[in-house]
Coordinates of C-alpha atoms in Angstrom, one line a residue:
M284 CA 36.7 -19.7 27.7
R285 CA 34.8 -19.8 25.0
I286 CA 31.5 -18.1 23.6
V287 CA 29.0 -20.2 22.2
T288 CA 25.0 -19.7 20.8
Y289 CA 22.3 -21.6 22.3
A290 CA 22.2 -24.1 19.4
E291 CA 26.0 -24.9 20.1
L292 CA 25.4 -25.3 23.4
E293 CA 25.8 -29.0 23.9
D294 CA 24.7 -29.7 27.6
K295 CA 21.5 -27.4 28.3
E296 CA 20.6 -28.9 31.4
Q297 CA 23.2 -26.7 33.1
L298 CA 20.8 -23.6 32.5
M299 CA 18.5 -25.0 35.3
P300 CA 20.6 -24.2 38.4
L301 CA 22.4 -21.3 36.8
M302 CA 19.2 -19.6 36.5
F303 CA 17.5 -20.5 39.5
H304 CA 20.9 -19.2 41.5
G305 CA 20.8 -16.4 39.3
H306 CA 17.2 -15.1 38.7
G307 CA 15.2 -17.5 41.2
W308 CA 13.7 -19.2 37.9
A309 CA 14.4 -23.0 37.6
L310 CA 14.7 -22.6 33.6
D311 CA 13.9 -26.1 32.0
Y312 CA 15.5 -25.8 28.8
R313 CA 12.7 -27.5 27.1
S314 CA 10.6 -24.9 28.1
L315 CA 13.0 -22.3 26.5
D316 CA 12.5 -24.4 23.2
E317 CA 8.5 -23.7 23.5
R318 CA 9.2 -19.9 24.4
V319 CA 11.7 -19.5 21.3
K320 CA 9.0 -21.0 18.9
Q321 CA 6.1 -18.5 20.5
D322 CA 8.2 -15.3 20.9
S323 CA 9.4 -13.4 17.6
R324 CA 11.8 -11.5 19.8
L325 CA 13.9 -14.6 20.5
R326 CA 13.0 -16.7 17.2
N327 CA 14.7 -14.0 15.1
G328 CA 18.2 -14.2 16.8
P329 CA 20.9 -16.5 18.3
V330 CA 18.6 -16.8 21.5
S331 CA 21.6 -16.3 24.0
F332 CA 25.1 -16.4 24.2
Y333 CA 26.9 -18.8 27.0
A334 CA 30.4 -19.0 28.1
L335 CA 32.2 -22.5 28.8
D336 CA 35.3 -23.5 30.5
G337 CA 35.7 -26.9 28.7
Q338 CA 32.1 -28.1 29.0
R339 CA 31.3 -26.2 32.2
L340 CA 28.7 -23.5 31.7
M341 CA 30.2 -20.2 33.2
G342 CA 27.7 -17.8 32.1
V343 CA 24.8 -16.8 30.2
A344 CA 23.2 -13.6 28.3
G345 CA 20.0 -13.8 26.8
I346 CA 19.6 -11.9 23.0
M347 CA 16.4 -10.3 21.6
T348 CA 15.6 -8.5 18.7
L349 CA 13.4 -5.7 19.5
P350 CA 11.2 -3.4 17.3
T351 CA 11.3 0.1 17.9
R352 CA 10.3 3.5 16.3
T353 CA 12.8 6.1 15.5
L354 CA 12.3 10.0 14.5
R355 CA 12.6 8.4 10.6
G356 CA 10.3 5.1 11.4
P357 CA 10.5 1.5 12.5
E358 CA 14.0 0.4 13.0
L359 CA 15.1 -3.2 15.2
A360 CA 17.2 -3.0 18.2
G361 CA 19.2 -5.1 20.2
G362 CA 17.8 -6.3 23.7
I363 CA 20.0 -8.2 26.5
T364 CA 18.0 -10.1 29.3
F365 CA 18.9 -13.0 31.9
V366 CA 22.4 -12.2 32.3
V367 CA 23.7 -14.6 34.9
T368 CA 27.5 -15.7 35.9
H369 CA 28.2 -18.5 37.5
P370 CA 28.9 -18.0 41.3
Q371 CA 32.4 -19.5 41.2
A372 CA 33.2 -17.3 38.2
T373 CA 32.9 -14.1 39.1
R374 CA 35.5 -11.4 38.4
R375 CA 37.1 -13.2 35.7
G376 CA 35.6 -11.3 32.6
V377 CA 32.7 -13.4 31.8
C378 CA 30.0 -11.1 31.6
T379 CA 32.1 -8.6 29.5
A380 CA 32.8 -11.4 27.0
L381 CA 29.2 -12.3 26.7
F382 CA 28.5 -8.4 25.9
E383 CA 31.1 -8.2 23.3
S384 CA 29.8 -11.4 21.6
S385 CA 26.1 -9.7 22.0
H386 CA 27.1 -6.5 20.6
Q387 CA 29.0 -8.1 17.7
W388 CA 26.0 -9.9 16.4
F389 CA 24.0 -6.6 16.9
R390 CA 26.3 -4.7 14.9
S391 CA 26.2 -7.7 12.5
Q392 CA 22.6 -7.2 11.9
G393 CA 22.8 -3.2 11.6
Y394 CA 21.5 -2.5 15.1
R395 CA 22.2 1.1 16.2
F396 CA 21.2 0.3 20.0
A397 CA 21.4 -2.2 22.4
F398 CA 18.9 -1.9 25.7
L399 CA 18.5 -3.7 28.9
T400 CA 16.6 -3.4 31.8
T401 CA 18.0 -3.9 35.6
G402 CA 18.1 -2.1 38.9
R403 CA 20.3 0.7 40.2
S404 CA 20.6 -1.2 43.5
W405 CA 21.8 -4.5 41.8
H406 CA 25.7 -5.0 41.6
A407 CA 25.8 -5.4 37.4
Y408 CA 24.3 -1.9 37.2
D409 CA 27.9 -0.3 37.6
L410 CA 29.3 -3.0 35.3
Y411 CA 26.9 -2.0 32.6
R412 CA 27.9 1.7 32.9
K413 CA 31.5 0.5 32.5
L414 CA 30.3 -1.2 29.1
G415 CA 28.8 1.9 27.8
Y416 CA 25.1 1.7 28.7
A417 CA 23.4 4.8 30.3
E418 CA 20.0 5.3 31.5
V419 CA 17.2 6.4 29.3
E420 CA 16.2 9.1 31.5
T421 CA 12.6 10.0 30.2
V422 CA 11.8 6.3 30.6
N423 CA 13.1 6.2 34.2
S424 CA 10.9 9.3 35.3
Y425 CA 7.7 7.6 34.6
P426 CA 5.7 7.5 37.5
T427 CA 3.6 4.7 39.4
A428 CA -0.1 5.0 39.6
Y429 CA -1.9 3.2 42.5
A430 CA -4.9 2.9 44.5
L431 CA -6.4 0.7 47.3
M432 CA -9.9 -0.4 47.3
E433 CA -12.5 -1.8 49.2
P434 CA -12.4 -5.8 48.4
A435 CA -15.9 -6.6 46.9
Q436 CA -17.6 -9.5 44.7
P437 CA -16.9 -8.6 41.0
N438 CA -19.8 -7.0 39.3
P439 CA -21.3 -9.1 36.6
T440 CA -22.7 -6.5 34.6
T441 CA -19.7 -4.8 33.4
T442 CA -19.8 -3.6 30.0
A443 CA -16.4 -5.1 28.9
T444 CA -16.3 -7.3 25.8
Q445 CA -13.9 -10.3 25.8
V446 CA -10.5 -9.6 24.9
D447 CA -9.5 -9.8 21.5
V448 CA -5.7 -9.2 20.9
G449 CA -6.2 -8.5 17.3
A450 CA -8.4 -5.5 18.3
V451 CA -5.9 -4.5 21.0
A452 CA -2.8 -4.6 18.3
R453 CA -4.8 -2.1 16.4
L454 CA -5.8 0.2 19.4
F455 CA -2.3 0.0 20.2
T456 CA -0.7 1.3 17.0
E457 CA -3.5 4.2 16.8
A458 CA -2.5 5.4 20.2
N459 CA 1.1 5.6 19.5
A460 CA 1.7 6.1 16.0
H461 CA 3.4 9.5 16.9
R462 CA 5.8 8.0 19.9
T463 CA 9.4 6.7 19.4
G464 CA 10.7 4.0 21.4
F465 CA 8.8 0.9 22.3
S466 CA 5.7 2.0 20.5
V467 CA 5.7 -0.7 17.8
R468 CA 5.7 -4.5 18.6
Y469 CA 5.4 -8.2 17.5
D470 CA 1.7 -9.1 17.4
D471 CA 2.5 -12.4 19.3
L472 CA 3.7 -10.4 22.5
P473 CA 0.0 -10.7 24.5
Q474 CA 0.1 -14.5 23.9
V475 CA 3.5 -15.0 24.7
L476 CA 3.2 -12.9 28.1
A477 CA -0.1 -14.8 28.9
S478 CA 1.8 -18.0 28.5
R479 CA 4.4 -16.7 31.1
R480 CA 1.9 -15.9 33.3
R481 CA 2.8 -12.3 32.8
L482 CA -0.4 -11.0 31.4
D483 CA -4.0 -12.3 32.5
L484 CA -6.2 -12.0 29.4
A485 CA -9.2 -13.1 31.3
Q486 CA -9.1 -10.4 34.1
S487 CA -8.1 -7.7 31.1
V488 CA -10.6 -5.2 30.1
L489 CA -11.5 -4.5 26.3
L490 CA -13.8 -1.5 25.4
D491 CA -14.5 0.3 21.9
G492 CA -12.1 3.0 22.5
G493 CA -9.2 1.1 24.6
Y494 CA -8.1 -1.6 26.6
A495 CA -6.3 -2.5 29.8
L496 CA -4.3 -5.6 30.1
V497 CA -3.5 -6.5 33.6
M498 CA -1.8 -9.2 35.7
S499 CA -3.4 -10.5 39.1
H500 CA -1.3 -10.0 41.9
D501 CA -1.7 -11.1 45.7
G502 CA -5.7 -10.3 45.1
G503 CA -4.8 -6.9 43.3
L504 CA -4.5 -6.1 39.8
E505 CA -1.3 -4.7 37.9
V506 CA -1.9 -2.8 34.8
R507 CA 0.8 -4.1 32.1
E508 CA -0.5 -1.6 29.5
L509 CA -3.6 1.1 29.6
V510 CA -4.9 2.5 26.1
A511 CA -7.6 5.1 25.8
R512 CA -8.6 7.2 23.1
D513 CA -10.3 9.7 25.4
S514 CA -10.9 10.2 28.7
A515 CA -14.2 9.0 29.2
T516 CA -13.1 5.7 27.9
Q517 CA -10.1 5.8 30.4
N518 CA -12.4 6.2 33.2
A519 CA -14.9 3.4 31.6
L520 CA -11.5 1.4 32.2
L521 CA -11.0 2.2 35.6
D522 CA -14.3 1.2 36.5
A523 CA -14.3 -1.8 35.0
L524 CA -10.9 -2.9 36.7
A525 CA -13.0 -1.9 40.1
A526 CA -15.8 -3.9 39.1
K527 CA -13.7 -6.7 39.5
G528 CA -13.2 -6.4 43.2
P529 CA -9.7 -6.2 43.1
R530 CA -7.8 -5.1 46.5
H531 CA -5.6 -2.5 44.8
V532 CA -4.8 -1.5 41.4
L533 CA -1.4 -0.6 40.4
D534 CA 0.3 0.9 37.1
P535 CA 4.1 0.6 37.8
R536 CA 5.2 2.7 35.0
V537 CA 3.0 5.3 33.4
P538 CA 4.6 6.4 30.0
D539 CA 2.1 9.4 29.3
P540 CA 1.4 12.4 31.0
E541 CA -2.0 12.7 30.2
L542 CA -2.4 9.0 31.7
A543 CA -1.0 9.9 34.8
K544 CA -3.6 12.9 34.9
G545 CA -6.4 10.7 34.1
Y546 CA -5.0 8.3 36.9
E547 CA -5.3 11.2 39.5
R548 CA -8.9 12.2 38.4
N549 CA -9.9 9.2 39.1
G550 CA -8.5 9.3 42.8
Y551 CA -5.0 7.3 41.8
R552 CA -2.3 8.7 43.6
L553 CA 1.1 8.8 42.0
F554 CA 4.7 7.8 43.1
T555 CA 7.7 9.2 41.2
G556 CA 11.1 7.1 41.4
S557 CA 12.1 3.5 40.8
H558 CA 15.0 1.5 41.2
G559 CA 14.0 -0.3 38.0
V560 CA 15.6 1.5 35.0
L561 CA 16.0 0.9 31.1
M562 CA 19.5 1.2 29.8
A563 CA 20.7 1.9 26.1
K564 CA 24.4 1.8 24.4
P565 CA 25.0 3.2 21.2
L566 CA 26.6 0.6 18.9
E567 CA 27.5 3.1 16.4
A568 CA 30.4 5.9 16.8
G569 CA 28.8 9.4 16.9
V570 CA 25.3 8.2 17.4
T571 CA 23.3 9.2 20.3
L572 CA 19.6 8.2 21.7
R573 CA 18.4 11.7 21.7
D574 CA 19.3 12.3 18.0
V575 CA 17.7 8.8 17.2
Y576 CA 14.6 8.8 19.3
G577 CA 14.1 12.7 20.0
D578 CA 13.6 14.0 23.5
D579 CA 10.9 11.2 24.5
F580 CA 10.8 7.8 24.6
Y581 CA 7.9 5.2 25.2
I582 CA 7.7 1.9 26.6
S583 CA 4.8 0.5 28.7
P584 CA 5.4 -2.4 31.1
M585 CA 4.4 -5.0 28.9
E586 CA 7.8 -4.1 27.0
W587 CA 9.8 -4.5 30.2
F588 CA 12.4 -7.5 29.3

């Protein structure tokens, strides 16, 4: 078995069936090429590592460069995503070898942490723990806010203005300047998510003091990120979302306790608990997540990778 980077992978067409069986995503490498051009998280690294048996693709691990804010200021970290092992190559150390190559590259860049998202019910969860990953407890206690609504015709008189991603970036920076974690980001993230249909800019709302970025799903709206300077702005944002006539509104991870209280004031219910988790691994001896990021850690659904 040998490990190569995306640039070194000769037969990229093998990605399609492997990713489909691993994640239900028929990945056309040409689409990945376009995404790399768009996404700074991918463009600034090797994109992914691949395990080969001869020329046969046995596994893949995606690599991301993630901007974060520590107690001392901005710092890049590593991210691992879309990990898949060939069904006929399980329990042969493929995933471990891919992670070792990923960690080695992160260390070569001076990154002190590697992050990934997964589910406790997935079989890979125990392997990640063996590889040194642990849950980021603060994040994994975030509640879900949700409200069922009576479907109605959208209100054309909503006061929301057209979403401008530059204004969104400024509001995000202002609201999260005091937070650690994924409280800084590359400016191209909204466009990247919109191009992948993980963000619906047409249904999102921008007001003078805040915004709600959403994704349409099953007749409802999933909040990818809601930022408001004050409770009045939050109320106005939720009113604007309701005016769009959705069957429901759901915010899967509410990272701010004050935002959670605001949801409750507006009649939303809170659900505590999630199978999905953020995990982190220190890449230097003697370094802990708490020492670097403190007791809190911010990540919105926008950053969930």
